[in-house]
């Protein structure tokens, strides 16, 4: 039997827990051709949410285009990603029209696969190919009178593609009022902040911010219980510990639910034994990733993360020094802020340290002495 809890890939709109208000807001923004930026930690459901928003936009009659910038290295990469996204997203007569239009654009160079590249006749500005592809919504508006809904996912990655590329992108899309609405999504809060909130950066004040909070326990609980029930199982006594452990983290909640489901036979109720086995499976499942995240942190960052995960200490306390080797002074607060910019920590006024570890499984691993707790 197929496990109904998906935790690796973005989920389809019917599997989306909560996010109703966010979805309504995004749909309104897109129809009104307004821009939005979503900043949320990794695995918080950004891609699932923007895909649902695009589906809504398509139903509202817009041409919906999803572009993911993960791994781009050059302005040409950015151009190619955009071109492919249009080629994959447009439908019907617009799609046929695009097939011809793409052949009239100034060429990208060094494209692996895709369209054959004609030799350049005259030198062109380095970003000419990108500008042509960014202008596609205006061409679509001229052609069909229609508007576009466009998602730029992992948007912070454009910063890797060259100095000033954000200014190039803005120079075109600031002409898209009444032509296209954009959603910029990113998991690196610090870099997104730099792009959008820093006055020196070109995108200053360009897009309305949307923050994704943890999923509420009641909606999450309803979804897990109902999905178990639909498959002739009862989430039973395991539901409480599952919700407590996941703390609203969307991907961790689905990972735990997935393993709990796998431990629960048909027509049975999940008991505490099933929960223990599910938790152990979830630990094994996330082990490589947790180790890699920890290993990528410098010693001083590990120390700050350990104090935060501990949950009983203030950053500047004697205990933080004794137990985790953290030296006293202002530096640890700055380190915590920079860990938050990377998405590892989030502010938590209720916590002793003022912070919490975003990923509840990483927190457990750190708190248990950089190891998984024994049964
Ligand atoms: N609203 C939600 N309802 C149910 N599950 C969710 C929700 N949001 C996220 N998830 C879970 O989190 C997983 C990751 O979702 P998604 O890929 O959309 O997140 P992301 O923020 O785009 O992640 P990444 O940072 O890796 O790009 C999904 O497979 C699903 O298990
Ligand atoms: Mg994503």
PDB file of C-alpha atoms in Angstrom, residues 62-305:
ATOM      1  CA  UNK A  62      -3.650  33.916 -15.818  1.00  0.00           C
ATOM      2  CA  UNK A  63      -0.690  32.281 -17.556  1.00  0.00           C
ATOM      3  CA  UNK A  64       1.127  30.603 -14.654  1.00  0.00           C
ATOM      4  CA  UNK A  65       4.897  30.112 -14.750  1.00  0.00           C
ATOM      5  CA  UNK A  66       7.074  28.416 -12.122  1.00  0.00           C
ATOM      6  CA  UNK A  67      10.828  29.087 -12.237  1.00  0.00           C
ATOM      7  CA  UNK A  68      13.316  27.544  -9.804  1.00  0.00           C
ATOM      8  CA  UNK A  69      16.754  29.175  -9.605  1.00  0.00           C
ATOM      9  CA  UNK A  70      18.437  26.524  -7.463  1.00  0.00           C
ATOM     10  CA  UNK A  71      22.047  26.133  -8.586  1.00  0.00           C
ATOM     11  CA  UNK A  72      22.302  28.917 -11.163  1.00  0.00           C
ATOM     12  CA  UNK A  73      25.853  30.152 -11.789  1.00  0.00           C
ATOM     13  CA  UNK A  74      25.545  32.799 -14.512  1.00  0.00           C
ATOM     14  CA  UNK A  75      23.104  35.291 -16.007  1.00  0.00           C
ATOM     15  CA  UNK A  76      22.730  32.848 -18.882  1.00  0.00           C
ATOM     16  CA  UNK A  77      21.674  30.092 -16.482  1.00  0.00           C
ATOM     17  CA  UNK A  78      19.007  32.431 -15.164  1.00  0.00           C
ATOM     18  CA  UNK A  79      17.851  33.137 -18.733  1.00  0.00           C
ATOM     19  CA  UNK A  80      17.723  29.433 -19.587  1.00  0.00           C
ATOM     20  CA  UNK A  81      15.730  28.590 -16.441  1.00  0.00           C
ATOM     21  CA  UNK A  82      13.174  31.242 -17.329  1.00  0.00           C
ATOM     22  CA  UNK A  83      12.925  30.140 -20.955  1.00  0.00           C
ATOM     23  CA  UNK A  84      12.400  26.501 -20.018  1.00  0.00           C
ATOM     24  CA  UNK A  85       9.799  27.424 -17.436  1.00  0.00           C
ATOM     25  CA  UNK A  86       7.728  29.281 -20.027  1.00  0.00           C
ATOM     26  CA  UNK A  87       8.112  26.440 -22.496  1.00  0.00           C
ATOM     27  CA  UNK A  88       6.842  23.978 -19.878  1.00  0.00           C
ATOM     28  CA  UNK A  89       4.090  26.132 -18.406  1.00  0.00           C
ATOM     29  CA  UNK A  90       2.225  27.732 -21.276  1.00  0.00           C
ATOM     30  CA  UNK A  91      -0.682  25.921 -22.839  1.00  0.00           C
ATOM     31  CA  UNK A  92      -2.666  25.908 -26.079  1.00  0.00           C
ATOM     32  CA  UNK A  93      -2.233  28.711 -28.573  1.00  0.00           C
ATOM     33  CA  UNK A  94       0.172  30.625 -26.311  1.00  0.00           C
ATOM     34  CA  UNK A  95       2.451  27.618 -26.269  1.00  0.00           C
ATOM     35  CA  UNK A  96       2.517  27.397 -30.067  1.00  0.00           C
ATOM     36  CA  UNK A  97       3.144  31.118 -30.290  1.00  0.00           C
ATOM     37  CA  UNK A  98       6.008  30.856 -27.775  1.00  0.00           C
ATOM     38  CA  UNK A  99       7.732  28.166 -29.838  1.00  0.00           C
ATOM     39  CA  UNK A 100       8.261  30.736 -32.572  1.00  0.00           C
ATOM     40  CA  UNK A 101       8.988  33.676 -30.267  1.00  0.00           C
ATOM     41  CA  UNK A 102      11.796  31.863 -28.460  1.00  0.00           C
ATOM     42  CA  UNK A 103      13.638  31.581 -31.762  1.00  0.00           C
ATOM     43  CA  UNK A 104      13.608  35.344 -32.198  1.00  0.00           C
ATOM     44  CA  UNK A 105      15.233  36.121 -28.824  1.00  0.00           C
ATOM     45  CA  UNK A 106      18.898  37.020 -28.495  1.00  0.00           C
ATOM     46  CA  UNK A 107      20.643  33.714 -27.851  1.00  0.00           C
ATOM     47  CA  UNK A 108      22.026  32.361 -24.632  1.00  0.00           C
ATOM     48  CA  UNK A 109      25.488  30.842 -24.883  1.00  0.00           C
ATOM     49  CA  UNK A 110      26.711  27.460 -23.778  1.00  0.00           C
ATOM     50  CA  UNK A 111      23.269  26.006 -23.235  1.00  0.00           C
ATOM     51  CA  UNK A 112      23.561  22.299 -22.599  1.00  0.00           C
ATOM     52  CA  UNK A 113      20.613  20.702 -24.393  1.00  0.00           C
ATOM     53  CA  UNK A 114      17.585  22.728 -25.394  1.00  0.00           C
ATOM     54  CA  UNK A 115      17.438  24.837 -28.500  1.00  0.00           C
ATOM     55  CA  UNK A 116      20.275  24.969 -31.029  1.00  0.00           C
ATOM     56  CA  UNK A 117      22.248  28.153 -30.502  1.00  0.00           C
ATOM     57  CA  UNK A 118      22.998  30.386 -33.457  1.00  0.00           C
ATOM     58  CA  UNK A 119      26.391  32.054 -33.548  1.00  0.00           C
ATOM     59  CA  UNK A 120      26.365  35.614 -32.339  1.00  0.00           C
ATOM     60  CA  UNK A 121      26.684  38.063 -35.192  1.00  0.00           C
ATOM     61  CA  UNK A 122      27.442  41.155 -33.185  1.00  0.00           C
ATOM     62  CA  UNK A 123      28.564  41.482 -29.598  1.00  0.00           C
ATOM     63  CA  UNK A 124      25.649  41.858 -27.218  1.00  0.00           C
ATOM     64  CA  UNK A 125      25.494  43.035 -23.652  1.00  0.00           C
ATOM     65  CA  UNK A 126      26.165  40.149 -21.319  1.00  0.00           C
ATOM     66  CA  UNK A 127      22.628  40.161 -20.008  1.00  0.00           C
ATOM     67  CA  UNK A 128      20.778  40.715 -23.303  1.00  0.00           C
ATOM     68  CA  UNK A 129      19.541  37.138 -23.474  1.00  0.00           C
ATOM     69  CA  UNK A 130      18.239  37.386 -19.920  1.00  0.00           C
ATOM     70  CA  UNK A 131      16.456  40.679 -20.584  1.00  0.00           C
ATOM     71  CA  UNK A 132      14.681  39.192 -23.602  1.00  0.00           C
ATOM     72  CA  UNK A 133      13.353  36.300 -21.524  1.00  0.00           C
ATOM     73  CA  UNK A 134      12.385  38.516 -18.617  1.00  0.00           C
ATOM     74  CA  UNK A 135      10.309  40.573 -21.059  1.00  0.00           C
ATOM     75  CA  UNK A 136       8.137  37.596 -22.084  1.00  0.00           C
ATOM     76  CA  UNK A 137       5.158  38.710 -19.933  1.00  0.00           C
ATOM     77  CA  UNK A 138       5.007  41.977 -21.882  1.00  0.00           C
ATOM     78  CA  UNK A 139       5.071  40.062 -25.162  1.00  0.00           C
ATOM     79  CA  UNK A 140       2.300  37.777 -23.873  1.00  0.00           C
ATOM     80  CA  UNK A 141       0.229  40.814 -22.876  1.00  0.00           C
ATOM     81  CA  UNK A 142       0.709  42.336 -26.334  1.00  0.00           C
ATOM     82  CA  UNK A 143      -0.137  39.061 -28.019  1.00  0.00           C
ATOM     83  CA  UNK A 144      -3.135  37.923 -26.005  1.00  0.00           C
ATOM     84  CA  UNK A 145      -4.032  40.692 -23.585  1.00  0.00           C
ATOM     85  CA  UNK A 146      -3.511  38.122 -20.826  1.00  0.00           C
ATOM     86  CA  UNK A 147      -1.610  38.557 -17.575  1.00  0.00           C
ATOM     87  CA  UNK A 148       1.020  36.288 -16.042  1.00  0.00           C
ATOM     88  CA  UNK A 149       1.485  34.815 -12.576  1.00  0.00           C
ATOM     89  CA  UNK A 150       5.166  34.072 -12.078  1.00  0.00           C
ATOM     90  CA  UNK A 151       6.993  32.350  -9.251  1.00  0.00           C
ATOM     91  CA  UNK A 152      10.728  32.815  -8.824  1.00  0.00           C
ATOM     92  CA  UNK A 153      11.562  30.027  -6.348  1.00  0.00           C
ATOM     93  CA  UNK A 154      14.934  29.919  -4.528  1.00  0.00           C
ATOM     94  CA  UNK A 155      15.238  33.510  -5.634  1.00  0.00           C
ATOM     95  CA  UNK A 156      18.257  34.263  -3.433  1.00  0.00           C
ATOM     96  CA  UNK A 157      20.308  32.038  -5.757  1.00  0.00           C
ATOM     97  CA  UNK A 158      20.381  34.781  -8.405  1.00  0.00           C
ATOM     98  CA  UNK A 159      22.954  36.508  -6.198  1.00  0.00           C
ATOM     99  CA  UNK A 160      25.375  33.750  -7.211  1.00  0.00           C
ATOM    100  CA  UNK A 161      24.900  34.550 -10.886  1.00  0.00           C
ATOM    101  CA  UNK A 162      26.812  37.816 -10.954  1.00  0.00           C
ATOM    102  CA  UNK A 163      27.074  41.247  -9.416  1.00  0.00           C
ATOM    103  CA  UNK A 164      24.202  43.526 -10.319  1.00  0.00           C
ATOM    104  CA  UNK A 165      21.956  40.791 -11.664  1.00  0.00           C
ATOM    105  CA  UNK A 166      19.200  41.768  -9.260  1.00  0.00           C
ATOM    106  CA  UNK A 167      19.266  45.267 -10.789  1.00  0.00           C
ATOM    107  CA  UNK A 168      19.010  43.776 -14.278  1.00  0.00           C
ATOM    108  CA  UNK A 169      15.995  41.702 -13.273  1.00  0.00           C
ATOM    109  CA  UNK A 170      14.331  44.630 -11.591  1.00  0.00           C
ATOM    110  CA  UNK A 171      14.928  46.950 -14.561  1.00  0.00           C
ATOM    111  CA  UNK A 172      12.633  44.733 -16.612  1.00  0.00           C
ATOM    112  CA  UNK A 173      10.028  43.534 -14.145  1.00  0.00           C
ATOM    113  CA  UNK A 174       9.350  46.980 -12.719  1.00  0.00           C
ATOM    114  CA  UNK A 175       7.677  47.586 -16.082  1.00  0.00           C
ATOM    115  CA  UNK A 176       5.234  44.739 -15.422  1.00  0.00           C
ATOM    116  CA  UNK A 177       2.539  46.588 -13.490  1.00  0.00           C
ATOM    117  CA  UNK A 178      -0.785  45.267 -14.883  1.00  0.00           C
ATOM    118  CA  UNK A 179       1.170  42.670 -16.856  1.00  0.00           C
ATOM    119  CA  UNK A 180       2.455  40.161 -14.303  1.00  0.00           C
ATOM    120  CA  UNK A 181       2.407  39.413 -10.577  1.00  0.00           C
ATOM    121  CA  UNK A 182       5.502  37.824  -9.077  1.00  0.00           C
ATOM    122  CA  UNK A 183       6.103  35.660  -6.033  1.00  0.00           C
ATOM    123  CA  UNK A 184       9.725  35.581  -4.892  1.00  0.00           C
ATOM    124  CA  UNK A 185      10.393  32.665  -2.546  1.00  0.00           C
ATOM    125  CA  UNK A 186      13.594  31.848  -0.708  1.00  0.00           C
ATOM    126  CA  UNK A 187      14.890  29.837   2.214  1.00  0.00           C
ATOM    127  CA  UNK A 188      17.954  31.937   3.026  1.00  0.00           C
ATOM    128  CA  UNK A 189      16.370  34.679   5.102  1.00  0.00           C
ATOM    129  CA  UNK A 190      19.580  36.698   5.248  1.00  0.00           C
ATOM    130  CA  UNK A 191      20.065  36.870   1.506  1.00  0.00           C
ATOM    131  CA  UNK A 192      16.393  37.518   0.828  1.00  0.00           C
ATOM    132  CA  UNK A 193      16.500  40.296   3.384  1.00  0.00           C
ATOM    133  CA  UNK A 194      19.527  41.755   1.632  1.00  0.00           C
ATOM    134  CA  UNK A 195      17.733  41.688  -1.718  1.00  0.00           C
ATOM    135  CA  UNK A 196      14.486  43.186  -0.535  1.00  0.00           C
ATOM    136  CA  UNK A 197      14.959  45.171   2.631  1.00  0.00           C
ATOM    137  CA  UNK A 198      18.350  46.767   2.121  1.00  0.00           C
ATOM    138  CA  UNK A 199      18.006  50.251   0.649  1.00  0.00           C
ATOM    139  CA  UNK A 200      21.188  49.880  -1.322  1.00  0.00           C
ATOM    140  CA  UNK A 201      19.777  46.875  -3.150  1.00  0.00           C
ATOM    141  CA  UNK A 202      17.643  47.275  -6.215  1.00  0.00           C
ATOM    142  CA  UNK A 203      14.587  45.406  -4.985  1.00  0.00           C
ATOM    143  CA  UNK A 204      14.028  47.640  -2.003  1.00  0.00           C
ATOM    144  CA  UNK A 205      10.345  47.869  -1.063  1.00  0.00           C
ATOM    145  CA  UNK A 206       9.291  46.052  -4.199  1.00  0.00           C
ATOM    146  CA  UNK A 207       7.320  43.198  -2.759  1.00  0.00           C
ATOM    147  CA  UNK A 208       4.889  42.566   0.087  1.00  0.00           C
ATOM    148  CA  UNK A 209       6.386  40.163   2.657  1.00  0.00           C
ATOM    149  CA  UNK A 210       4.730  36.884   3.653  1.00  0.00           C
ATOM    150  CA  UNK A 211       6.152  34.810   6.489  1.00  0.00           C
ATOM    151  CA  UNK A 212       5.295  31.128   6.885  1.00  0.00           C
ATOM    152  CA  UNK A 213       4.676  30.160  10.492  1.00  0.00           C
ATOM    153  CA  UNK A 214       4.725  26.591  11.856  1.00  0.00           C
ATOM    154  CA  UNK A 215       1.534  24.686  11.049  1.00  0.00           C
ATOM    155  CA  UNK A 216      -1.093  24.892  13.838  1.00  0.00           C
ATOM    156  CA  UNK A 217      -1.384  21.693  15.882  1.00  0.00           C
ATOM    157  CA  UNK A 218      -5.166  21.434  15.459  1.00  0.00           C
ATOM    158  CA  UNK A 219      -5.078  21.508  11.649  1.00  0.00           C
ATOM    159  CA  UNK A 220      -2.089  19.193  11.578  1.00  0.00           C
ATOM    160  CA  UNK A 221      -3.763  16.787  14.009  1.00  0.00           C
ATOM    161  CA  UNK A 222      -6.990  16.787  11.981  1.00  0.00           C
ATOM    162  CA  UNK A 223      -5.104  16.041   8.786  1.00  0.00           C
ATOM    163  CA  UNK A 224      -3.044  13.193  10.229  1.00  0.00           C
ATOM    164  CA  UNK A 225      -6.051  11.633  12.001  1.00  0.00           C
ATOM    165  CA  UNK A 226      -8.298  11.927   8.934  1.00  0.00           C
ATOM    166  CA  UNK A 227      -5.643  10.474   6.625  1.00  0.00           C
ATOM    167  CA  UNK A 228      -5.166   7.499   8.960  1.00  0.00           C
ATOM    168  CA  UNK A 229      -8.923   7.028   9.080  1.00  0.00           C
ATOM    169  CA  UNK A 230      -9.277   7.189   5.308  1.00  0.00           C
ATOM    170  CA  UNK A 231      -6.828   4.268   5.198  1.00  0.00           C
ATOM    171  CA  UNK A 232      -8.637   2.252   7.900  1.00  0.00           C
ATOM    172  CA  UNK A 233      -6.248   3.080  10.690  1.00  0.00           C
ATOM    173  CA  UNK A 234      -6.410   5.082  13.883  1.00  0.00           C
ATOM    174  CA  UNK A 235      -3.602   7.489  14.819  1.00  0.00           C
ATOM    175  CA  UNK A 236      -4.567   6.715  18.408  1.00  0.00           C
ATOM    176  CA  UNK A 237      -2.228   7.435  21.297  1.00  0.00           C
ATOM    177  CA  UNK A 238       0.625   8.297  18.968  1.00  0.00           C
ATOM    178  CA  UNK A 239      -0.981  11.479  17.666  1.00  0.00           C
ATOM    179  CA  UNK A 240      -0.152  13.559  20.754  1.00  0.00           C
ATOM    180  CA  UNK A 241       3.558  12.703  20.871  1.00  0.00           C
ATOM    181  CA  UNK A 242       3.760  13.177  17.087  1.00  0.00           C
ATOM    182  CA  UNK A 243       2.364  16.710  17.292  1.00  0.00           C
ATOM    183  CA  UNK A 244       4.597  17.527  20.283  1.00  0.00           C
ATOM    184  CA  UNK A 245       7.698  16.277  18.512  1.00  0.00           C
ATOM    185  CA  UNK A 246       6.985  18.003  15.181  1.00  0.00           C
ATOM    186  CA  UNK A 247       6.180  21.359  16.847  1.00  0.00           C
ATOM    187  CA  UNK A 248       4.408  22.460  13.646  1.00  0.00           C
ATOM    188  CA  UNK A 249       7.406  21.935  11.381  1.00  0.00           C
ATOM    189  CA  UNK A 250       5.628  20.936   8.145  1.00  0.00           C
ATOM    190  CA  UNK A 251       8.132  18.493   6.700  1.00  0.00           C
ATOM    191  CA  UNK A 252       9.049  16.936  10.042  1.00  0.00           C
ATOM    192  CA  UNK A 253       5.355  16.419  10.816  1.00  0.00           C
ATOM    193  CA  UNK A 254       4.856  14.552   7.521  1.00  0.00           C
ATOM    194  CA  UNK A 255       8.051  12.546   7.995  1.00  0.00           C
ATOM    195  CA  UNK A 256       6.881  11.401  11.428  1.00  0.00           C
ATOM    196  CA  UNK A 257       3.360  10.688  10.160  1.00  0.00           C
ATOM    197  CA  UNK A 258       4.824   8.704   7.272  1.00  0.00           C
ATOM    198  CA  UNK A 259       6.800   6.445   9.589  1.00  0.00           C
ATOM    199  CA  UNK A 260       3.951   6.101  12.055  1.00  0.00           C
ATOM    200  CA  UNK A 261       1.683   5.030   9.215  1.00  0.00           C
ATOM    201  CA  UNK A 262       4.261   2.467   8.098  1.00  0.00           C
ATOM    202  CA  UNK A 263       4.251   1.025  11.647  1.00  0.00           C
ATOM    203  CA  UNK A 264       0.465   0.754  11.863  1.00  0.00           C
ATOM    204  CA  UNK A 265      -1.297  -2.259  10.326  1.00  0.00           C
ATOM    205  CA  UNK A 266      -4.680  -1.883   8.616  1.00  0.00           C
ATOM    206  CA  UNK A 267      -7.664  -1.847  10.994  1.00  0.00           C
ATOM    207  CA  UNK A 268      -5.378  -1.142  13.947  1.00  0.00           C
ATOM    208  CA  UNK A 269      -4.642   1.774  16.210  1.00  0.00           C
ATOM    209  CA  UNK A 270      -1.181   3.343  16.516  1.00  0.00           C
ATOM    210  CA  UNK A 271       0.074   2.655  20.047  1.00  0.00           C
ATOM    211  CA  UNK A 272       3.123   3.897  21.937  1.00  0.00           C
ATOM    212  CA  UNK A 273       5.258   1.013  20.635  1.00  0.00           C
ATOM    213  CA  UNK A 274       4.438   1.947  17.060  1.00  0.00           C
ATOM    214  CA  UNK A 275       5.314   5.529  17.930  1.00  0.00           C
ATOM    215  CA  UNK A 276       8.728   4.521  19.344  1.00  0.00           C
ATOM    216  CA  UNK A 277       9.538   2.546  16.210  1.00  0.00           C
ATOM    217  CA  UNK A 278       8.339   5.397  13.998  1.00  0.00           C
ATOM    218  CA  UNK A 279      10.505   7.889  15.864  1.00  0.00           C
ATOM    219  CA  UNK A 280      13.552   5.636  15.546  1.00  0.00           C
ATOM    220  CA  UNK A 281      12.890   5.306  11.803  1.00  0.00           C
ATOM    221  CA  UNK A 282      12.581   9.084  11.481  1.00  0.00           C
ATOM    222  CA  UNK A 283      15.915   9.518  13.284  1.00  0.00           C
ATOM    223  CA  UNK A 284      17.598   7.060  10.904  1.00  0.00           C
ATOM    224  CA  UNK A 285      15.977   8.759   7.950  1.00  0.00           C
ATOM    225  CA  UNK A 286      17.235  12.215   8.839  1.00  0.00           C
ATOM    226  CA  UNK A 287      20.604  11.190  10.250  1.00  0.00           C
ATOM    227  CA  UNK A 288      22.727  12.010   7.198  1.00  0.00           C
ATOM    228  CA  UNK A 289      21.165  15.407   6.812  1.00  0.00           C
ATOM    229  CA  UNK A 290      21.445  16.274  10.496  1.00  0.00           C
ATOM    230  CA  UNK A 291      25.119  15.294  10.562  1.00  0.00           C
ATOM    231  CA  UNK A 292      25.794  17.328   7.425  1.00  0.00           C
ATOM    232  CA  UNK A 293      24.062  20.408   8.833  1.00  0.00           C
ATOM    233  CA  UNK A 294      26.013  20.162  12.070  1.00  0.00           C
ATOM    234  CA  UNK A 295      29.312  19.448  10.310  1.00  0.00           C
ATOM    235  CA  UNK A 296      28.955  22.555   8.173  1.00  0.00           C
ATOM    236  CA  UNK A 297      28.819  24.809  11.261  1.00  0.00           C
ATOM    237  CA  UNK A 298      31.910  26.434  12.728  1.00  0.00           C
ATOM    238  CA  UNK A 299      32.774  25.595  16.338  1.00  0.00           C
ATOM    239  CA  UNK A 300      31.361  28.849  17.709  1.00  0.00           C
ATOM    240  CA  UNK A 301      28.115  28.294  15.783  1.00  0.00           C
ATOM    241  CA  UNK A 302      27.888  24.724  17.107  1.00  0.00           C
ATOM    242  CA  UNK A 303      28.272  26.064  20.651  1.00  0.00           C
ATOM    243  CA  UNK A 304      25.507  28.608  20.217  1.00  0.00           C
ATOM    244  CA  UNK A 305      23.236  25.985  18.605  1.00  0.00           C
TER     245      UNK A 305
END
